[in-house]
Amino acid sequence: MSILTPTSGFILLGLFGIAAVVMALSLTRNTDGNVEDLLVARGSSPVPIIVVSLIATWLWSTTLMGAAEGGVGFGVSAAWVYPFTVPFSVVILGPVLSKIRRNFPEVSSFPEYIRYRFSSYGDSVHKLFTGIGIVQSFFWAVIQIIGAGFVLNVIFGIPNWQGSILTGLIITSYITLGGLRASIFTDFIQMLAIGVILAVIVPWTVIAAGGPATVYEGLAAADLPSAHHLVTDTAIFGFLLVSFPGVISYALINQNVWQRVIASEEVGSERYVLGMSGLLWVAIPAAASLVGLVGLSIGYTGNPATVMPGVIEAILPAWGAVLFGIVVLGAIFSTADSCLNSLSTILISDVYKPYFGSEEEIRTDSSLVFKTKIVMAIIGVIMSLMGTMQVSLLFFSLAVTALIMPVTWPMAMSALHPNFNLKWGAYAVFIGVPASFVFAFLPVAGIWNAPFDPWMGYLIPNAITIGLPIIGTMLYPDTEFNFGQMESMINAETAQYAGGDD
């Protein structure tokens, strides 16, 4: 009797859900009971747990299934293209986040930093950053739920829509109950299990396919030209130059990363947390791409987005496929719950607090917690329903990532350079966001058949949002601004309820 049945899949989902809900309830028994603690859990978690949780957050459906999709679509070069992006973004942009957290520890989100930094320019820039943050967190959660539907369908035969909706509802239930604390500690436990299982499954898959030599011979004979080459034109122009400009922004314009850095109990540990997480993360997409290479070598002809579960289900025994299901569900849960929590944080810190509520209410009004949980539940249900779509995980994620490019560079420069020209930075954002939507998002999402290669479309908004602020700052430096002014503004708003200056 096969264990790869819909019933087995439902049981596995149920066990995930029960364990996560129990952990969420136990972790929140002795918390402060306010919205600030629910969503931010500021300074609550040891650095090693934050490091592992951040790896789990970066380990999403695209890291596994998208990297494998890259392997079957681009050959051996995919084994280094995808793993290269996030660590490089940490090297470039990690110091920016570190500086912001050390100098302004009461900031809760990247749009909130922009609200203070661009305060003299009005609310328009802050509102645009907030909109980007909401869209990013929402659709990245949707991508995870789509991935869950794929895996549960391929391995257990559960209809896509049922697997996606159930996964989304389970995630919504425990993150609504436990907030960021539940997300961090469930990530930690899931990541330990995922690491062990992946270390077994990937080599096992290669060996079951005939070993490295057989896989290499299959790649050399594959229909994809130069699939066995480490560097190819197709991989550079079709994968690296499309993924790199967007993913490089990941470490900074990602509320999931901010949440975990803020939750670290040690101010000043930011570079270590980001650097160690990025370094340890590299092995995971590299290993996942190997499964895609196995699929290419054996002539896999199914949906490229499902090559990883398809290959494993085809060549490993049933319990090997079940182990893979545990890995992917754990990865998906860890990222989707973070996205739901991040979206809720932005809604509270950047929509409710500045325009409808107050810092005092967020810090002291326990009734706001219930209202926040209701909003989280509604958003989670909407995410679950949208997760029933069937699209390419790799290119859907690249399309969403395209939207964050225009806000990355002005933010980074505003944190590093006190003479940054706010007006030219605002121009860059307001021109760059539509440019990114037209030239990068629409072509990669398959909505517009553009007359240029995708990497060219990614180059345009980056050139705008890097060039304009640099030119404006060189010609008209804002010598009147200093970061002490910004710190005073933040302290004036938060000190009364956060225990004074940090």
Short mmCIF file of C-alpha atoms in Angstrom, two decimals:
data_model
loop_
_atom_site.label_atom_id
_atom_site.label_comp_id
_atom_site.label_asym_id
_atom_site.label_seq_id
_atom_site.Cartn_x
_atom_site.Cartn_y
_atom_site.Cartn_z
CA MET A 1 0.00 0.00 0.00
CA SER A 2 1.48 3.35 -1.05
CA ILE A 3 1.92 6.06 1.56
CA LEU A 4 1.83 8.73 -1.16
CA THR A 5 -1.91 9.29 -0.97
CA PRO A 6 -4.03 12.40 -0.37
CA THR A 7 -4.86 11.08 3.09
CA SER A 8 -1.16 10.93 4.00
CA GLY A 9 -0.70 14.47 2.75
CA PHE A 10 -3.62 15.75 4.83
CA ILE A 11 -2.23 13.98 7.89
CA LEU A 12 1.19 15.58 7.33
CA LEU A 13 -0.40 19.02 7.00
CA GLY A 14 -2.44 18.40 10.14
CA LEU A 15 0.65 17.45 12.15
CA PHE A 16 2.43 20.60 10.95
CA GLY A 17 -0.55 22.70 11.95
CA ILE A 18 -1.02 21.18 15.41
CA ALA A 19 2.67 21.48 16.28
CA ALA A 20 2.83 25.10 15.10
CA VAL A 21 -0.33 26.17 16.97
CA VAL A 22 0.80 24.53 20.22
CA MET A 23 4.18 26.25 19.94
CA ALA A 24 2.56 29.62 19.16
CA LEU A 25 0.37 29.40 22.27
CA SER A 26 3.23 28.34 24.53
CA LEU A 27 5.57 31.09 23.30
CA THR A 28 3.12 33.90 23.96
CA ARG A 29 2.02 32.99 27.49
CA ASN A 30 4.28 35.52 29.24
CA THR A 31 4.56 38.28 26.65
CA ASP A 32 3.71 41.96 27.10
CA GLY A 33 0.35 41.59 25.38
CA ASN A 34 0.64 44.61 23.09
CA VAL A 35 0.87 45.01 19.32
CA GLU A 36 4.52 46.05 19.48
CA ASP A 37 5.46 42.73 21.05
CA LEU A 38 3.15 40.68 18.81
CA LEU A 39 4.61 42.01 15.57
CA VAL A 40 8.17 43.09 16.39
CA ALA A 41 9.27 41.14 19.52
CA ARG A 42 12.07 43.70 19.79
CA GLY A 43 15.29 42.38 21.34
CA SER A 44 13.68 39.11 22.44
CA SER A 45 15.71 36.36 20.75
CA PRO A 46 19.30 35.06 21.06
CA VAL A 47 21.60 35.66 18.09
CA PRO A 48 22.06 31.94 17.14
CA ILE A 49 18.29 31.46 16.94
CA ILE A 50 17.97 34.61 14.81
CA VAL A 51 20.69 33.34 12.44
CA VAL A 52 18.92 30.02 11.91
CA SER A 53 15.52 31.71 11.64
CA LEU A 54 16.86 34.08 8.98
CA ILE A 55 18.20 31.15 6.95
CA ALA A 56 14.76 29.56 7.18
CA THR A 57 13.16 32.81 6.04
CA TRP A 58 15.44 32.92 3.00
CA LEU A 59 14.65 29.24 2.42
CA TRP A 60 11.38 29.62 0.57
CA SER A 61 9.67 27.74 -2.22
CA THR A 62 11.75 29.59 -4.83
CA THR A 63 14.99 28.71 -3.05
CA LEU A 64 14.17 25.03 -3.43
CA MET A 65 11.78 24.63 -6.33
CA GLY A 66 12.81 27.80 -8.16
CA ALA A 67 16.49 26.90 -7.94
CA ALA A 68 15.67 23.42 -9.27
CA GLU A 69 13.62 25.07 -12.03
CA GLY A 70 16.73 27.10 -12.85
CA GLY A 71 18.75 23.89 -13.04
CA VAL A 72 16.43 22.27 -15.56
CA GLY A 73 16.13 25.51 -17.53
CA PHE A 74 19.75 26.74 -17.59
CA GLY A 75 21.94 23.73 -16.78
CA VAL A 76 25.01 23.59 -14.53
CA SER A 77 25.41 27.38 -14.38
CA ALA A 78 22.25 27.56 -12.26
CA ALA A 79 24.18 25.90 -9.43
CA TRP A 80 26.07 29.15 -8.84
CA VAL A 81 23.81 31.87 -10.30
CA TYR A 82 21.00 31.61 -7.77
CA PRO A 83 23.24 31.03 -4.70
CA PHE A 84 25.32 34.08 -5.64
CA THR A 85 22.55 36.66 -5.28
CA VAL A 86 21.49 36.82 -1.63
CA PRO A 87 24.99 36.66 -0.05
CA PHE A 88 26.15 39.43 -2.37
CA SER A 89 23.17 41.56 -1.36
CA VAL A 90 24.11 41.04 2.29
CA VAL A 91 27.67 42.20 1.63
CA ILE A 92 26.50 45.34 -0.16
CA LEU A 93 23.42 46.32 1.82
CA GLY A 94 23.88 44.63 5.21
CA PRO A 95 25.91 47.58 6.59
CA VAL A 96 23.01 49.89 5.74
CA LEU A 97 20.54 47.93 7.83
CA SER A 98 23.14 47.62 10.58
CA LYS A 99 23.64 51.38 10.71
CA ILE A 100 19.91 52.08 10.83
CA ARG A 101 19.28 49.60 13.62
CA ARG A 102 22.20 50.80 15.76
CA ASN A 103 21.41 54.49 15.34
CA PHE A 104 17.62 54.29 15.38
CA PRO A 105 16.73 51.15 17.38
CA GLU A 106 13.06 52.05 17.81
CA VAL A 107 12.32 51.92 14.07
CA SER A 108 10.14 48.89 13.25
CA SER A 109 10.10 48.78 9.43
CA PHE A 110 11.92 50.13 6.39
CA PRO A 111 9.02 52.42 5.39
CA GLU A 112 9.04 53.81 8.94
CA TYR A 113 12.72 54.74 8.56
CA ILE A 114 11.80 56.53 5.33
CA ARG A 115 8.99 58.39 7.11
CA TYR A 116 11.49 59.94 9.50
CA ARG A 117 14.28 60.41 6.94
CA PHE A 118 12.06 62.11 4.35
CA SER A 119 9.86 63.93 6.89
CA SER A 120 10.75 67.37 5.50
CA TYR A 121 9.53 66.25 2.08
CA GLY A 122 6.04 65.21 3.19
CA ASP A 123 4.25 61.84 3.34
CA SER A 124 4.28 60.98 -0.37
CA VAL A 125 7.61 59.12 -0.34
CA HIS A 126 6.66 57.22 2.81
CA LYS A 127 3.32 56.18 1.30
CA LEU A 128 5.05 54.86 -1.83
CA PHE A 129 7.54 52.84 0.23
CA THR A 130 4.67 51.52 2.34
CA GLY A 131 2.77 50.45 -0.78
CA ILE A 132 5.83 48.63 -2.13
CA GLY A 133 6.36 46.90 1.22
CA ILE A 134 2.75 45.72 1.36
CA VAL A 135 2.78 44.39 -2.22
CA GLN A 136 6.12 42.67 -1.69
CA SER A 137 5.15 40.87 1.53
CA PHE A 138 1.72 39.90 0.20
CA PHE A 139 2.87 38.36 -3.07
CA TRP A 140 5.91 36.65 -1.60
CA ALA A 141 3.56 34.89 0.80
CA VAL A 142 1.32 33.97 -2.15
CA ILE A 143 4.34 32.47 -3.95
CA GLN A 144 4.99 30.18 -0.96
CA ILE A 145 1.39 29.02 -0.85
CA ILE A 146 1.45 28.30 -4.60
CA GLY A 147 4.58 26.20 -4.02
CA ALA A 148 2.84 24.22 -1.29
CA GLY A 149 0.00 23.41 -3.68
CA PHE A 150 2.49 22.16 -6.28
CA VAL A 151 4.33 19.89 -3.84
CA LEU A 152 1.24 18.42 -2.22
CA ASN A 153 -0.24 17.74 -5.66
CA VAL A 154 2.84 16.09 -7.17
CA ILE A 155 3.76 13.96 -4.16
CA PHE A 156 0.45 13.15 -2.50
CA GLY A 157 -2.10 13.76 -5.25
CA ILE A 158 -3.92 16.48 -3.32
CA PRO A 159 -5.59 18.93 -5.73
CA ASN A 160 -3.56 22.14 -6.01
CA TRP A 161 -6.29 24.39 -4.70
CA GLN A 162 -6.93 22.25 -1.64
CA GLY A 163 -3.24 22.03 -0.73
CA SER A 164 -2.73 25.77 -1.17
CA ILE A 165 -5.78 26.81 0.83
CA LEU A 166 -5.08 24.42 3.70
CA THR A 167 -1.43 25.49 3.89
CA GLY A 168 -2.41 29.16 3.91
CA LEU A 169 -5.04 28.68 6.62
CA ILE A 170 -2.64 26.74 8.87
CA ILE A 171 0.00 29.45 8.54
CA THR A 172 -2.60 32.13 9.22
CA SER A 173 -3.82 30.37 12.36
CA TYR A 174 -0.51 30.04 14.19
CA ILE A 175 1.03 33.35 13.13
CA THR A 176 -2.16 35.15 14.18
CA LEU A 177 -1.95 33.48 17.58
CA GLY A 178 1.79 33.83 18.18
CA GLY A 179 3.09 36.70 16.03
CA LEU A 180 6.80 37.07 15.35
CA ARG A 181 7.92 34.98 18.33
CA ALA A 182 6.04 31.98 16.94
CA SER A 183 7.53 32.62 13.50
CA ILE A 184 11.12 32.81 14.77
CA PHE A 185 11.04 29.72 16.96
CA THR A 186 9.08 27.54 14.54
CA ASP A 187 11.61 28.61 11.89
CA PHE A 188 14.45 27.50 14.16
CA ILE A 189 13.03 24.02 14.70
CA GLN A 190 11.98 23.59 11.07
CA MET A 191 15.40 24.65 9.80
CA LEU A 192 17.23 22.09 11.92
CA ALA A 193 15.05 19.33 10.49
CA ILE A 194 15.29 20.70 6.95
CA GLY A 195 19.09 20.82 7.05
CA VAL A 196 19.39 17.18 8.09
CA ILE A 197 16.84 15.92 5.56
CA LEU A 198 18.28 17.91 2.64
CA ALA A 199 21.75 16.57 3.42
CA VAL A 200 20.31 13.08 2.87
CA ILE A 201 17.85 13.61 0.02
CA VAL A 202 19.99 15.51 -2.51
CA PRO A 203 22.96 13.07 -2.61
CA TRP A 204 20.48 10.20 -2.54
CA THR A 205 18.70 11.60 -5.60
CA VAL A 206 21.97 11.99 -7.54
CA ILE A 207 23.03 8.44 -6.66
CA ALA A 208 19.60 7.03 -7.54
CA ALA A 209 19.90 8.70 -10.95
CA GLY A 210 23.13 6.77 -11.62
CA GLY A 211 25.69 8.93 -9.86
CA PRO A 212 27.54 12.15 -10.84
CA ALA A 213 29.14 10.67 -13.97
CA THR A 214 25.80 9.46 -15.35
CA VAL A 215 24.12 12.79 -14.59
CA TYR A 216 26.95 14.65 -16.35
CA GLU A 217 26.64 12.44 -19.43
CA GLY A 218 22.90 13.10 -19.47
CA LEU A 219 23.52 16.85 -19.31
CA ALA A 220 26.02 16.69 -22.16
CA ALA A 221 23.41 14.89 -24.28
CA ALA A 222 20.46 17.08 -23.22
CA ASP A 223 18.45 19.19 -25.65
CA LEU A 224 19.60 22.34 -23.81
CA PRO A 225 22.79 23.60 -25.51
CA SER A 226 25.87 23.64 -23.28
CA ALA A 227 23.85 22.41 -20.30
CA HIS A 228 27.01 20.88 -18.81
CA HIS A 229 28.98 24.14 -19.00
CA LEU A 230 29.55 26.24 -15.89
CA VAL A 231 29.06 29.57 -17.70
CA THR A 232 26.77 30.10 -20.69
CA ASP A 233 25.37 33.15 -22.47
CA THR A 234 21.84 31.97 -21.76
CA ALA A 235 22.46 31.74 -18.02
CA ILE A 236 24.20 35.12 -17.85
CA PHE A 237 21.64 37.10 -19.86
CA GLY A 238 18.54 35.05 -19.11
CA PHE A 239 19.09 34.30 -15.42
CA LEU A 240 21.93 36.17 -13.68
CA LEU A 241 21.28 39.66 -15.10
CA VAL A 242 17.55 39.24 -14.49
CA SER A 243 17.72 37.87 -10.94
CA PHE A 244 20.75 39.77 -9.67
CA PRO A 245 19.51 43.41 -9.90
CA GLY A 246 16.32 42.53 -8.08
CA VAL A 247 17.56 40.02 -5.52
CA ILE A 248 20.49 42.25 -4.55
CA SER A 249 17.85 44.46 -2.93
CA TYR A 250 16.57 41.57 -0.85
CA ALA A 251 18.63 42.11 2.30
CA LEU A 252 17.49 45.70 2.69
CA ILE A 253 14.01 46.04 1.20
CA ASN A 254 12.61 42.98 2.91
CA GLN A 255 10.63 43.37 6.09
CA ASN A 256 11.26 39.69 6.91
CA VAL A 257 14.96 40.50 7.33
CA TRP A 258 14.24 43.66 9.29
CA GLN A 259 11.94 41.78 11.66
CA ARG A 260 14.63 39.30 12.61
CA VAL A 261 17.41 41.83 12.97
CA ILE A 262 15.17 43.95 15.21
CA ALA A 263 14.21 40.89 17.27
CA SER A 264 17.87 40.05 17.96
CA GLU A 265 18.68 40.70 21.61
CA GLU A 266 22.09 42.19 20.79
CA VAL A 267 22.25 45.61 19.13
CA GLY A 268 25.48 45.61 17.11
CA SER A 269 25.20 41.97 16.00
CA GLU A 270 23.53 42.85 12.71
CA ARG A 271 26.47 42.24 10.39
CA TYR A 272 27.25 38.92 12.04
CA VAL A 273 23.60 37.81 11.84
CA LEU A 274 23.27 38.78 8.18
CA GLY A 275 26.70 37.54 7.12
CA MET A 276 26.47 34.17 8.83
CA SER A 277 22.93 33.59 7.60
CA GLY A 278 23.88 34.44 4.01
CA LEU A 279 26.96 32.22 4.12
CA LEU A 280 25.13 29.18 5.47
CA TRP A 281 22.21 29.71 3.10
CA VAL A 282 24.35 29.28 -0.05
CA ALA A 283 24.47 25.50 0.13
CA ILE A 284 20.68 25.15 0.00
CA PRO A 285 19.86 26.58 -3.46
CA ALA A 286 23.05 25.04 -4.81
CA ALA A 287 21.86 21.63 -3.64
CA ALA A 288 18.34 22.22 -4.95
CA SER A 289 19.68 23.09 -8.39
CA LEU A 290 21.37 19.66 -8.48
CA VAL A 291 17.94 18.02 -8.42
CA GLY A 292 16.97 20.19 -11.39
CA LEU A 293 20.12 19.01 -13.17
CA VAL A 294 19.12 15.41 -12.51
CA GLY A 295 15.74 16.19 -14.08
CA LEU A 296 17.42 17.69 -17.14
CA SER A 297 19.78 14.72 -17.47
CA ILE A 298 16.95 12.14 -17.39
CA GLY A 299 14.77 14.10 -19.81
CA TYR A 300 12.15 15.47 -17.42
CA THR A 301 9.29 16.88 -19.53
CA GLY A 302 6.79 18.00 -16.88
CA ASN A 303 6.11 21.49 -15.57
CA PRO A 304 9.54 23.08 -14.89
CA ALA A 305 8.15 24.63 -11.69
CA THR A 306 7.56 21.13 -10.28
CA VAL A 307 10.80 19.47 -11.40
CA MET A 308 12.08 19.00 -7.85
CA PRO A 309 9.11 17.09 -6.42
CA GLY A 310 8.58 15.40 -9.79
CA VAL A 311 12.12 13.99 -9.97
CA ILE A 312 12.22 12.95 -6.32
CA GLU A 313 8.82 11.27 -6.51
CA ALA A 314 9.90 9.45 -9.69
CA ILE A 315 13.27 8.05 -8.63
CA LEU A 316 13.19 7.77 -4.83
CA PRO A 317 11.09 5.35 -2.80
CA ALA A 318 7.88 6.65 -1.26
CA TRP A 319 9.31 7.58 2.12
CA GLY A 320 12.03 9.64 0.39
CA ALA A 321 9.29 11.66 -1.29
CA VAL A 322 7.57 12.12 2.07
CA LEU A 323 10.80 13.48 3.56
CA PHE A 324 11.02 15.92 0.69
CA GLY A 325 7.45 16.99 1.35
CA ILE A 326 8.43 17.76 4.94
CA VAL A 327 11.38 19.85 3.75
CA VAL A 328 9.37 21.96 1.32
CA LEU A 329 6.43 22.43 3.64
CA GLY A 330 8.80 23.51 6.41
CA ALA A 331 10.51 25.97 4.07
CA ILE A 332 7.21 27.34 2.83
CA PHE A 333 5.75 27.68 6.32
CA SER A 334 8.84 29.52 7.56
CA THR A 335 8.73 32.15 4.82
CA ALA A 336 4.99 32.57 4.37
CA ASP A 337 4.42 33.14 8.09
CA SER A 338 7.18 35.75 8.07
CA CYS A 339 5.56 37.53 5.12
CA LEU A 340 2.17 37.64 6.86
CA ASN A 341 3.77 39.00 10.02
CA SER A 342 5.81 41.53 8.01
CA LEU A 343 2.77 42.77 6.14
CA SER A 344 0.91 43.21 9.42
CA THR A 345 3.83 45.14 10.88
CA ILE A 346 3.90 47.55 7.95
CA LEU A 347 0.14 48.04 8.16
CA ILE A 348 0.41 48.92 11.86
CA SER A 349 3.66 50.95 11.90
CA ASP A 350 3.22 52.69 8.54
CA VAL A 351 -0.52 52.91 7.92
CA TYR A 352 -2.36 52.77 11.23
CA LYS A 353 0.07 54.55 13.57
CA PRO A 354 0.98 57.64 11.48
CA TYR A 355 -2.41 58.21 9.89
CA PHE A 356 -5.08 56.78 12.22
CA GLY A 357 -3.59 55.91 15.63
CA SER A 358 -0.62 56.75 17.83
CA GLU A 359 2.56 55.31 19.32
CA GLU A 360 0.86 55.28 22.73
CA GLU A 361 -1.99 53.11 21.46
CA ILE A 362 0.37 50.58 19.86
CA ARG A 363 2.49 50.32 23.01
CA THR A 364 -0.27 50.28 25.61
CA ASP A 365 -3.70 49.41 24.19
CA SER A 366 -4.18 45.66 24.57
CA SER A 367 -7.52 45.79 22.72
CA LEU A 368 -5.63 46.72 19.54
CA VAL A 369 -4.04 43.27 19.60
CA PHE A 370 -7.40 41.62 18.93
CA LYS A 371 -8.14 44.00 16.05
CA THR A 372 -4.68 43.36 14.59
CA LYS A 373 -5.21 39.61 14.73
CA ILE A 374 -8.53 39.95 12.93
CA VAL A 375 -6.80 41.91 10.15
CA MET A 376 -4.02 39.30 9.98
CA ALA A 377 -6.60 36.53 9.67
CA ILE A 378 -8.44 38.30 6.84
CA ILE A 379 -5.19 38.93 4.96
CA GLY A 380 -4.17 35.31 5.48
CA VAL A 381 -7.42 34.04 3.99
CA ILE A 382 -6.98 36.30 0.93
CA MET A 383 -3.40 35.05 0.51
CA SER A 384 -4.63 31.46 0.73
CA LEU A 385 -7.20 32.00 -2.01
CA MET A 386 -4.71 33.71 -4.32
CA GLY A 387 -2.26 30.88 -3.67
CA THR A 388 -4.44 28.62 -5.81
CA MET A 389 -2.88 30.17 -8.96
CA GLN A 390 -0.50 28.00 -11.00
CA VAL A 391 2.46 30.02 -12.29
CA SER A 392 6.24 29.72 -12.60
CA LEU A 393 7.62 30.15 -9.10
CA LEU A 394 10.96 31.38 -10.40
CA PHE A 395 9.67 34.05 -12.74
CA PHE A 396 6.76 35.14 -10.56
CA SER A 397 9.23 35.80 -7.74
CA LEU A 398 11.56 37.67 -10.12
CA ALA A 399 8.64 39.80 -11.29
CA VAL A 400 7.67 40.73 -7.73
CA THR A 401 11.31 41.42 -6.88
CA ALA A 402 11.47 43.87 -9.79
CA LEU A 403 9.15 46.21 -7.91
CA ILE A 404 11.58 46.68 -5.01
CA MET A 405 14.57 47.82 -7.10
CA PRO A 406 13.59 51.51 -7.38
CA VAL A 407 13.28 51.99 -3.62
CA THR A 408 16.49 50.22 -2.66
CA TRP A 409 19.22 52.57 -3.76
CA PRO A 410 17.70 55.87 -2.54
CA MET A 411 17.13 54.22 0.83
CA ALA A 412 20.69 52.89 1.01
CA MET A 413 22.22 56.24 0.05
CA SER A 414 19.98 58.14 2.49
CA ALA A 415 21.32 55.98 5.34
CA LEU A 416 24.98 56.19 4.36
CA HIS A 417 25.28 59.81 3.25
CA PRO A 418 24.10 62.66 5.53
CA ASN A 419 24.22 65.11 2.61
CA PHE A 420 21.85 63.00 0.52
CA ASN A 421 19.55 65.23 -1.54
CA LEU A 422 16.01 64.27 -0.56
CA LYS A 423 14.35 65.98 -3.53
CA TRP A 424 16.43 64.14 -6.11
CA GLY A 425 16.02 60.92 -4.12
CA ALA A 426 12.25 61.40 -4.25
CA TYR A 427 12.40 62.07 -8.00
CA ALA A 428 14.33 58.83 -8.44
CA VAL A 429 11.70 56.85 -6.54
CA PHE A 430 8.70 58.38 -8.31
CA ILE A 431 10.26 57.87 -11.75
CA GLY A 432 11.89 54.53 -10.96
CA VAL A 433 8.80 52.70 -9.63
CA PRO A 434 6.71 53.17 -12.84
CA ALA A 435 9.81 52.42 -14.94
CA SER A 436 10.40 49.20 -13.02
CA PHE A 437 6.75 48.20 -13.39
CA VAL A 438 6.75 48.79 -17.16
CA PHE A 439 10.24 47.64 -18.17
CA ALA A 440 10.90 44.85 -15.63
CA PHE A 441 7.72 43.58 -13.94
CA LEU A 442 5.42 43.34 -16.98
CA PRO A 443 7.91 41.55 -19.28
CA VAL A 444 9.11 39.03 -16.68
CA ALA A 445 5.54 38.34 -15.52
CA GLY A 446 4.67 37.52 -19.14
CA ILE A 447 2.09 40.31 -19.37
CA TRP A 448 4.00 42.31 -22.01
CA ASN A 449 6.08 40.80 -24.79
CA ALA A 450 8.73 43.53 -24.69
CA PRO A 451 11.03 44.14 -27.70
CA PHE A 452 14.12 43.84 -25.49
CA ASP A 453 15.70 41.22 -23.26
CA PRO A 454 14.56 41.09 -19.61
CA TRP A 455 17.97 42.06 -18.24
CA MET A 456 17.78 45.31 -20.19
CA GLY A 457 14.44 46.06 -18.57
CA TYR A 458 16.01 45.57 -15.14
CA LEU A 459 18.88 47.88 -16.04
CA ILE A 460 16.65 50.91 -16.74
CA PRO A 461 15.09 51.44 -13.28
CA ASN A 462 18.40 50.69 -11.58
CA ALA A 463 20.15 53.34 -13.68
CA ILE A 464 17.45 55.87 -12.77
CA THR A 465 17.42 55.19 -9.04
CA ILE A 466 21.20 55.07 -8.73
CA GLY A 467 22.04 57.92 -11.11
CA LEU A 468 19.56 60.63 -10.11
CA PRO A 469 20.34 60.63 -6.35
CA ILE A 470 24.07 60.65 -7.00
CA ILE A 471 23.80 63.56 -9.43
CA GLY A 472 21.48 65.51 -7.14
CA THR A 473 23.65 64.95 -4.08
CA MET A 474 26.80 65.99 -5.94
CA LEU A 475 25.21 69.17 -7.34
CA TYR A 476 22.99 70.12 -4.39
CA PRO A 477 24.14 68.40 -1.18
CA ASP A 478 21.79 68.74 1.78
CA THR A 479 24.29 70.19 4.21
CA GLU A 480 21.56 71.26 6.61
CA PHE A 481 20.61 67.72 7.56
CA ASN A 482 22.24 65.61 10.27
CA PHE A 483 21.22 62.26 11.67
CA GLY A 484 20.93 63.74 15.14
CA GLN A 485 17.79 65.53 14.01
CA MET A 486 16.26 62.28 12.89
CA GLU A 487 17.21 60.55 16.13
CA SER A 488 15.57 63.34 18.12
CA MET A 489 12.36 62.95 16.14
CA ILE A 490 12.24 59.20 16.77
CA ASN A 491 13.07 59.55 20.45
CA ALA A 492 10.45 62.25 20.93
CA GLU A 493 7.79 59.95 19.53
CA THR A 494 8.81 56.70 21.23
CA ALA A 495 10.74 57.46 24.43
CA GLN A 496 7.67 57.95 26.60
CA TYR A 497 6.44 54.44 25.84
CA ALA A 498 9.72 52.58 25.18
CA GLY A 499 11.56 53.42 28.35
CA GLY A 500 13.64 56.36 27.14
CA ASP A 501 16.53 56.61 24.68
CA ASP A 502 18.17 53.38 23.62
#
